[in-house]
PDB file of C-alpha atoms in Angstrom:
ATOM      1  CA  UNK A 107       0.000   0.000   0.000  1.00  0.00           C
ATOM      2  CA  UNK A 108       1.313   3.416  -0.985  1.00  0.00           C
ATOM      3  CA  UNK A 109       2.189   5.490   2.093  1.00  0.00           C
ATOM      4  CA  UNK A 110       0.291   8.637   1.066  1.00  0.00           C
ATOM      5  CA  UNK A 111      -2.766   6.533   0.169  1.00  0.00           C
ATOM      6  CA  UNK A 112      -2.578   4.909   3.592  1.00  0.00           C
ATOM      7  CA  UNK A 113      -2.408   8.271   5.377  1.00  0.00           C
ATOM      8  CA  UNK A 114      -5.353   9.600   3.344  1.00  0.00           C
ATOM      9  CA  UNK A 115      -7.396   6.478   4.061  1.00  0.00           C
ATOM     10  CA  UNK A 116      -7.151   7.150   7.801  1.00  0.00           C
ATOM     11  CA  UNK A 117      -7.615  10.931   7.927  1.00  0.00           C
ATOM     12  CA  UNK A 118      -8.557  13.413   5.164  1.00  0.00           C
ATOM     13  CA  UNK A 119      -5.287  15.358   4.863  1.00  0.00           C
ATOM     14  CA  UNK A 120      -4.952  18.159   2.333  1.00  0.00           C
ATOM     15  CA  UNK A 121      -2.355  17.774  -0.420  1.00  0.00           C
ATOM     16  CA  UNK A 122      -0.135  20.343   1.311  1.00  0.00           C
ATOM     17  CA  UNK A 123      -0.378  18.563   4.655  1.00  0.00           C
ATOM     18  CA  UNK A 124       0.436  15.223   3.038  1.00  0.00           C
ATOM     19  CA  UNK A 125       3.455  16.671   1.251  1.00  0.00           C
ATOM     20  CA  UNK A 126       4.783  18.151   4.497  1.00  0.00           C
ATOM     21  CA  UNK A 127       4.092  15.002   6.530  1.00  0.00           C
ATOM     22  CA  UNK A 128       5.715  12.653   4.006  1.00  0.00           C
ATOM     23  CA  UNK A 129       8.765  14.950   3.807  1.00  0.00           C
ATOM     24  CA  UNK A 130       9.520  14.078   7.453  1.00  0.00           C
ATOM     25  CA  UNK A 131       9.722  10.369   6.620  1.00  0.00           C
ATOM     26  CA  UNK A 132      12.720   8.703   4.978  1.00  0.00           C
ATOM     27  CA  UNK A 133      12.053   6.000   2.380  1.00  0.00           C
ATOM     28  CA  UNK A 134      14.454   3.087   2.580  1.00  0.00           C
ATOM     29  CA  UNK A 135      14.898  -0.461   1.364  1.00  0.00           C
ATOM     30  CA  UNK A 136      15.986  -2.925   4.031  1.00  0.00           C
ATOM     31  CA  UNK A 137      17.374  -6.320   3.069  1.00  0.00           C
ATOM     32  CA  UNK A 138      15.977  -9.650   4.279  1.00  0.00           C
ATOM     33  CA  UNK A 139      16.865 -10.659   7.856  1.00  0.00           C
ATOM     34  CA  UNK A 140      18.185  -7.224   8.816  1.00  0.00           C
ATOM     35  CA  UNK A 141      17.697  -6.382  12.492  1.00  0.00           C
ATOM     36  CA  UNK A 142      16.294  -2.885  13.054  1.00  0.00           C
ATOM     37  CA  UNK A 143      16.207  -2.945  16.872  1.00  0.00           C
ATOM     38  CA  UNK A 144      17.898  -5.269  19.350  1.00  0.00           C
ATOM     39  CA  UNK A 145      16.502  -6.294  22.711  1.00  0.00           C
ATOM     40  CA  UNK A 146      17.756  -3.811  25.320  1.00  0.00           C
ATOM     41  CA  UNK A 147      18.212  -0.946  22.827  1.00  0.00           C
ATOM     42  CA  UNK A 148      15.932   2.071  22.806  1.00  0.00           C
ATOM     43  CA  UNK A 149      13.818   2.042  19.650  1.00  0.00           C
ATOM     44  CA  UNK A 150      14.387   5.426  18.026  1.00  0.00           C
ATOM     45  CA  UNK A 151      12.404   4.887  14.826  1.00  0.00           C
ATOM     46  CA  UNK A 152       8.838   4.199  13.760  1.00  0.00           C
ATOM     47  CA  UNK A 153       8.509   2.389  10.426  1.00  0.00           C
ATOM     48  CA  UNK A 154       5.695   2.081   7.909  1.00  0.00           C
ATOM     49  CA  UNK A 155       5.810  -1.088   5.790  1.00  0.00           C
ATOM     50  CA  UNK A 156       5.057  -0.209   2.177  1.00  0.00           C
ATOM     51  CA  UNK A 157       6.262  -3.559   0.832  1.00  0.00           C
ATOM     52  CA  UNK A 158       7.534  -6.635   2.640  1.00  0.00           C
ATOM     53  CA  UNK A 159       7.151  -8.150   6.087  1.00  0.00           C
ATOM     54  CA  UNK A 160       8.700  -7.697   9.507  1.00  0.00           C
ATOM     55  CA  UNK A 161       8.368  -9.209  12.949  1.00  0.00           C
ATOM     56  CA  UNK A 162       9.106  -8.539  16.584  1.00  0.00           C
ATOM     57  CA  UNK A 163      10.439 -11.370  18.722  1.00  0.00           C
ATOM     58  CA  UNK A 164      12.186 -12.137  21.981  1.00  0.00           C
ATOM     59  CA  UNK A 165      14.483 -14.877  23.192  1.00  0.00           C
ATOM     60  CA  UNK A 166      13.040 -17.150  25.866  1.00  0.00           C
ATOM     61  CA  UNK A 167      15.108 -18.463  28.787  1.00  0.00           C
ATOM     62  CA  UNK A 168      16.547 -21.270  26.644  1.00  0.00           C
ATOM     63  CA  UNK A 169      17.498 -18.858  23.846  1.00  0.00           C
ATOM     64  CA  UNK A 170      14.680 -19.826  21.463  1.00  0.00           C
ATOM     65  CA  UNK A 171      13.162 -17.054  19.334  1.00  0.00           C
ATOM     66  CA  UNK A 172       9.483 -16.415  20.128  1.00  0.00           C
ATOM     67  CA  UNK A 173       7.648 -14.254  17.589  1.00  0.00           C
ATOM     68  CA  UNK A 174       5.484 -11.652  19.271  1.00  0.00           C
ATOM     69  CA  UNK A 175       4.032  -9.927  16.209  1.00  0.00           C
ATOM     70  CA  UNK A 176       4.144  -9.711  12.419  1.00  0.00           C
ATOM     71  CA  UNK A 177       4.042  -6.414  10.530  1.00  0.00           C
ATOM     72  CA  UNK A 178       2.766  -6.613   6.965  1.00  0.00           C
ATOM     73  CA  UNK A 179       2.104  -4.198   4.135  1.00  0.00           C
ATOM     74  CA  UNK A 180       0.252  -1.063   5.176  1.00  0.00           C
ATOM     75  CA  UNK A 181       1.162  -1.335   8.882  1.00  0.00           C
ATOM     76  CA  UNK A 182       3.378   0.611  11.229  1.00  0.00           C
ATOM     77  CA  UNK A 183       6.233  -1.368  12.732  1.00  0.00           C
ATOM     78  CA  UNK A 184       8.115  -0.584  15.911  1.00  0.00           C
ATOM     79  CA  UNK A 185       8.880  -1.755  19.385  1.00  0.00           C
ATOM     80  CA  UNK A 186       5.974   0.461  20.382  1.00  0.00           C
ATOM     81  CA  UNK A 187       6.497   0.801  24.123  1.00  0.00           C
ATOM     82  CA  UNK A 188      10.219   1.431  23.627  1.00  0.00           C
ATOM     83  CA  UNK A 189       9.601   3.991  20.873  1.00  0.00           C
ATOM     84  CA  UNK A 190       6.941   6.066  22.622  1.00  0.00           C
ATOM     85  CA  UNK A 191       8.346   5.766  26.166  1.00  0.00           C
ATOM     86  CA  UNK A 192      12.016   5.824  25.040  1.00  0.00           C
ATOM     87  CA  UNK A 193      12.827   2.836  27.245  1.00  0.00           C
ATOM     88  CA  UNK A 194      14.878  -0.282  26.395  1.00  0.00           C
ATOM     89  CA  UNK A 195      13.075  -2.626  24.029  1.00  0.00           C
ATOM     90  CA  UNK A 196      11.935  -6.020  25.237  1.00  0.00           C
ATOM     91  CA  UNK A 197      11.988  -7.223  21.631  1.00  0.00           C
ATOM     92  CA  UNK A 198      14.100  -7.559  18.532  1.00  0.00           C
ATOM     93  CA  UNK A 199      12.653  -6.048  15.369  1.00  0.00           C
ATOM     94  CA  UNK A 200      13.673  -7.528  12.010  1.00  0.00           C
ATOM     95  CA  UNK A 201      12.535  -7.702   8.411  1.00  0.00           C
ATOM     96  CA  UNK A 202      11.774 -11.155   7.005  1.00  0.00           C
ATOM     97  CA  UNK A 203      12.147 -10.297   3.319  1.00  0.00           C
ATOM     98  CA  UNK A 204      13.480  -7.362   1.338  1.00  0.00           C
ATOM     99  CA  UNK A 205      11.257  -4.579   2.616  1.00  0.00           C
ATOM    100  CA  UNK A 206      10.449  -1.006   1.623  1.00  0.00           C
ATOM    101  CA  UNK A 207       9.905   1.204   4.648  1.00  0.00           C
ATOM    102  CA  UNK A 208       9.147   4.783   5.509  1.00  0.00           C
ATOM    103  CA  UNK A 209      10.883   5.725   8.751  1.00  0.00           C
ATOM    104  CA  UNK A 210      10.560   8.627  11.162  1.00  0.00           C
ATOM    105  CA  UNK A 211      12.263   9.547  14.426  1.00  0.00           C
ATOM    106  CA  UNK A 212      10.457  10.090  17.718  1.00  0.00           C
ATOM    107  CA  UNK A 213      11.220  13.823  17.672  1.00  0.00           C
ATOM    108  CA  UNK A 214       9.936  14.227  14.104  1.00  0.00           C
ATOM    109  CA  UNK A 215       6.672  12.359  14.774  1.00  0.00           C
ATOM    110  CA  UNK A 216       6.181  14.450  17.924  1.00  0.00           C
ATOM    111  CA  UNK A 217       6.663  17.607  15.824  1.00  0.00           C
ATOM    112  CA  UNK A 218       4.019  16.381  13.366  1.00  0.00           C
ATOM    113  CA  UNK A 219       1.618  15.555  16.213  1.00  0.00           C
ATOM    114  CA  UNK A 220       2.110  19.091  17.576  1.00  0.00           C
ATOM    115  CA  UNK A 221       1.737  20.724  14.158  1.00  0.00           C
ATOM    116  CA  UNK A 222      -1.286  18.800  12.862  1.00  0.00           C
ATOM    117  CA  UNK A 223      -4.288  17.815  14.945  1.00  0.00           C
ATOM    118  CA  UNK A 224      -5.120  15.383  12.139  1.00  0.00           C
ATOM    119  CA  UNK A 225      -1.813  13.578  12.818  1.00  0.00           C
ATOM    120  CA  UNK A 226      -2.799  13.155  16.463  1.00  0.00           C
ATOM    121  CA  UNK A 227      -6.123  11.753  15.277  1.00  0.00           C
ATOM    122  CA  UNK A 228      -4.350   9.369  12.921  1.00  0.00           C
ATOM    123  CA  UNK A 229      -1.996   8.285  15.719  1.00  0.00           C
ATOM    124  CA  UNK A 230      -4.941   7.566  17.999  1.00  0.00           C
ATOM    125  CA  UNK A 231      -6.765   5.571  15.321  1.00  0.00           C
ATOM    126  CA  UNK A 232      -3.673   3.533  14.408  1.00  0.00           C
ATOM    127  CA  UNK A 233      -2.884   2.905  18.092  1.00  0.00           C
ATOM    128  CA  UNK A 234      -6.478   1.827  18.746  1.00  0.00           C
ATOM    129  CA  UNK A 235      -6.361  -0.611  15.819  1.00  0.00           C
ATOM    130  CA  UNK A 236      -3.038  -2.041  17.013  1.00  0.00           C
ATOM    131  CA  UNK A 237      -4.241  -2.396  20.608  1.00  0.00           C
ATOM    132  CA  UNK A 238      -7.415  -4.134  19.430  1.00  0.00           C
ATOM    133  CA  UNK A 239      -5.402  -6.594  17.326  1.00  0.00           C
ATOM    134  CA  UNK A 240      -3.059  -7.336  20.234  1.00  0.00           C
ATOM    135  CA  UNK A 241      -6.002  -7.990  22.568  1.00  0.00           C
ATOM    136  CA  UNK A 242      -7.551 -10.240  19.906  1.00  0.00           C
ATOM    137  CA  UNK A 243      -4.285 -12.193  19.645  1.00  0.00           C
ATOM    138  CA  UNK A 244      -4.060 -12.545  23.419  1.00  0.00           C
ATOM    139  CA  UNK A 245      -7.670 -13.746  23.535  1.00  0.00           C
ATOM    140  CA  UNK A 246      -6.964 -16.200  20.722  1.00  0.00           C
ATOM    141  CA  UNK A 247      -4.000 -17.697  22.571  1.00  0.00           C
ATOM    142  CA  UNK A 248      -5.970 -17.954  25.802  1.00  0.00           C
ATOM    143  CA  UNK A 249      -9.341 -19.136  24.526  1.00  0.00           C
ATOM    144  CA  UNK A 250      -9.064 -20.641  21.042  1.00  0.00           C
ATOM    145  CA  UNK A 251      -7.965 -24.009  19.770  1.00  0.00           C
ATOM    146  CA  UNK A 252      -4.768 -24.312  17.753  1.00  0.00           C
ATOM    147  CA  UNK A 253      -6.827 -24.567  14.543  1.00  0.00           C
ATOM    148  CA  UNK A 254      -8.838 -21.441  15.411  1.00  0.00           C
ATOM    149  CA  UNK A 255      -5.618 -19.502  16.121  1.00  0.00           C
ATOM    150  CA  UNK A 256      -4.194 -20.594  12.757  1.00  0.00           C
ATOM    151  CA  UNK A 257      -7.373 -19.545  10.921  1.00  0.00           C
ATOM    152  CA  UNK A 258      -7.350 -16.193  12.756  1.00  0.00           C
ATOM    153  CA  UNK A 259      -3.739 -15.592  11.687  1.00  0.00           C
ATOM    154  CA  UNK A 260      -4.529 -16.430   8.057  1.00  0.00           C
ATOM    155  CA  UNK A 261      -7.409 -13.955   8.110  1.00  0.00           C
ATOM    156  CA  UNK A 262      -5.009 -11.293   9.391  1.00  0.00           C
ATOM    157  CA  UNK A 263      -2.025 -12.257   7.180  1.00  0.00           C
ATOM    158  CA  UNK A 264      -3.341 -14.236   4.165  1.00  0.00           C
ATOM    159  CA  UNK A 265       0.026 -14.730   2.433  1.00  0.00           C
ATOM    160  CA  UNK A 266       2.123 -15.299   5.539  1.00  0.00           C
ATOM    161  CA  UNK A 267       2.945 -18.956   4.795  1.00  0.00           C
ATOM    162  CA  UNK A 268       4.777 -17.781   1.640  1.00  0.00           C
ATOM    163  CA  UNK A 269       6.653 -14.985   3.411  1.00  0.00           C
ATOM    164  CA  UNK A 270       7.670 -16.341   6.811  1.00  0.00           C
ATOM    165  CA  UNK A 271       9.445 -19.491   8.024  1.00  0.00           C
ATOM    166  CA  UNK A 272       7.041 -21.928   9.690  1.00  0.00           C
ATOM    167  CA  UNK A 273       9.018 -21.819  12.936  1.00  0.00           C
ATOM    168  CA  UNK A 274       8.216 -18.103  13.277  1.00  0.00           C
ATOM    169  CA  UNK A 275       4.539 -18.785  12.600  1.00  0.00           C
ATOM    170  CA  UNK A 276       4.412 -21.621  15.161  1.00  0.00           C
ATOM    171  CA  UNK A 277       5.989 -19.476  17.884  1.00  0.00           C
ATOM    172  CA  UNK A 278       3.632 -16.587  17.069  1.00  0.00           C
ATOM    173  CA  UNK A 279       0.674 -18.947  17.473  1.00  0.00           C
ATOM    174  CA  UNK A 280       2.025 -20.460  20.680  1.00  0.00           C
ATOM    175  CA  UNK A 281       2.373 -23.998  19.299  1.00  0.00           C
ATOM    176  CA  UNK A 282       5.055 -26.412  18.149  1.00  0.00           C
ATOM    177  CA  UNK A 283       6.026 -26.763  14.500  1.00  0.00           C
ATOM    178  CA  UNK A 284       4.652 -30.299  14.608  1.00  0.00           C
ATOM    179  CA  UNK A 285       1.220 -29.044  15.697  1.00  0.00           C
ATOM    180  CA  UNK A 286       1.314 -26.378  13.002  1.00  0.00           C
ATOM    181  CA  UNK A 287       2.180 -29.003  10.365  1.00  0.00           C
ATOM    182  CA  UNK A 288      -0.744 -31.186  11.460  1.00  0.00           C
ATOM    183  CA  UNK A 289      -3.146 -28.225  11.271  1.00  0.00           C
ATOM    184  CA  UNK A 290      -1.909 -27.215   7.810  1.00  0.00           C
ATOM    185  CA  UNK A 291      -2.363 -30.762   6.512  1.00  0.00           C
ATOM    186  CA  UNK A 292      -5.821 -31.131   8.112  1.00  0.00           C
TER     187      UNK A 292
END
């Protein structure tokens, strides 16, 4: 999804506002498997995924990667609590395929929020959507069967099986790769 189209789909910005807002973002191409934020670092950048896929993950006590979230096309990607609170990140942030991103610093997004009430509105709407999706995922893990969690994920990320290693998907869903393989075959 084109970045300016995304912004306009959330809030009706004027052409001049859009031009100014987009000028604060830097467009970049990030290569597959590049880490954007490491656990313990302060996340200084908010990203918008125009093309590609990213994920956040942590290492459990035995050193295994556990995927916390996927970020697909048309979504903002960050270690959100670290970015907005400027505290050390609990997660790693990486891209899973060659990815086109728009990036902005905390100070620049704060300037845009101060300059444009519509940006604050957009921030609230995007944050509300993200919070709702995280609550839905938590509810799915707590209350749904493995099959229901898999179906929920496919509804959210239809092409994910072609973009992401199955181990990442299994950890995101809170199941073993063997369980995931059984579900996919069933």
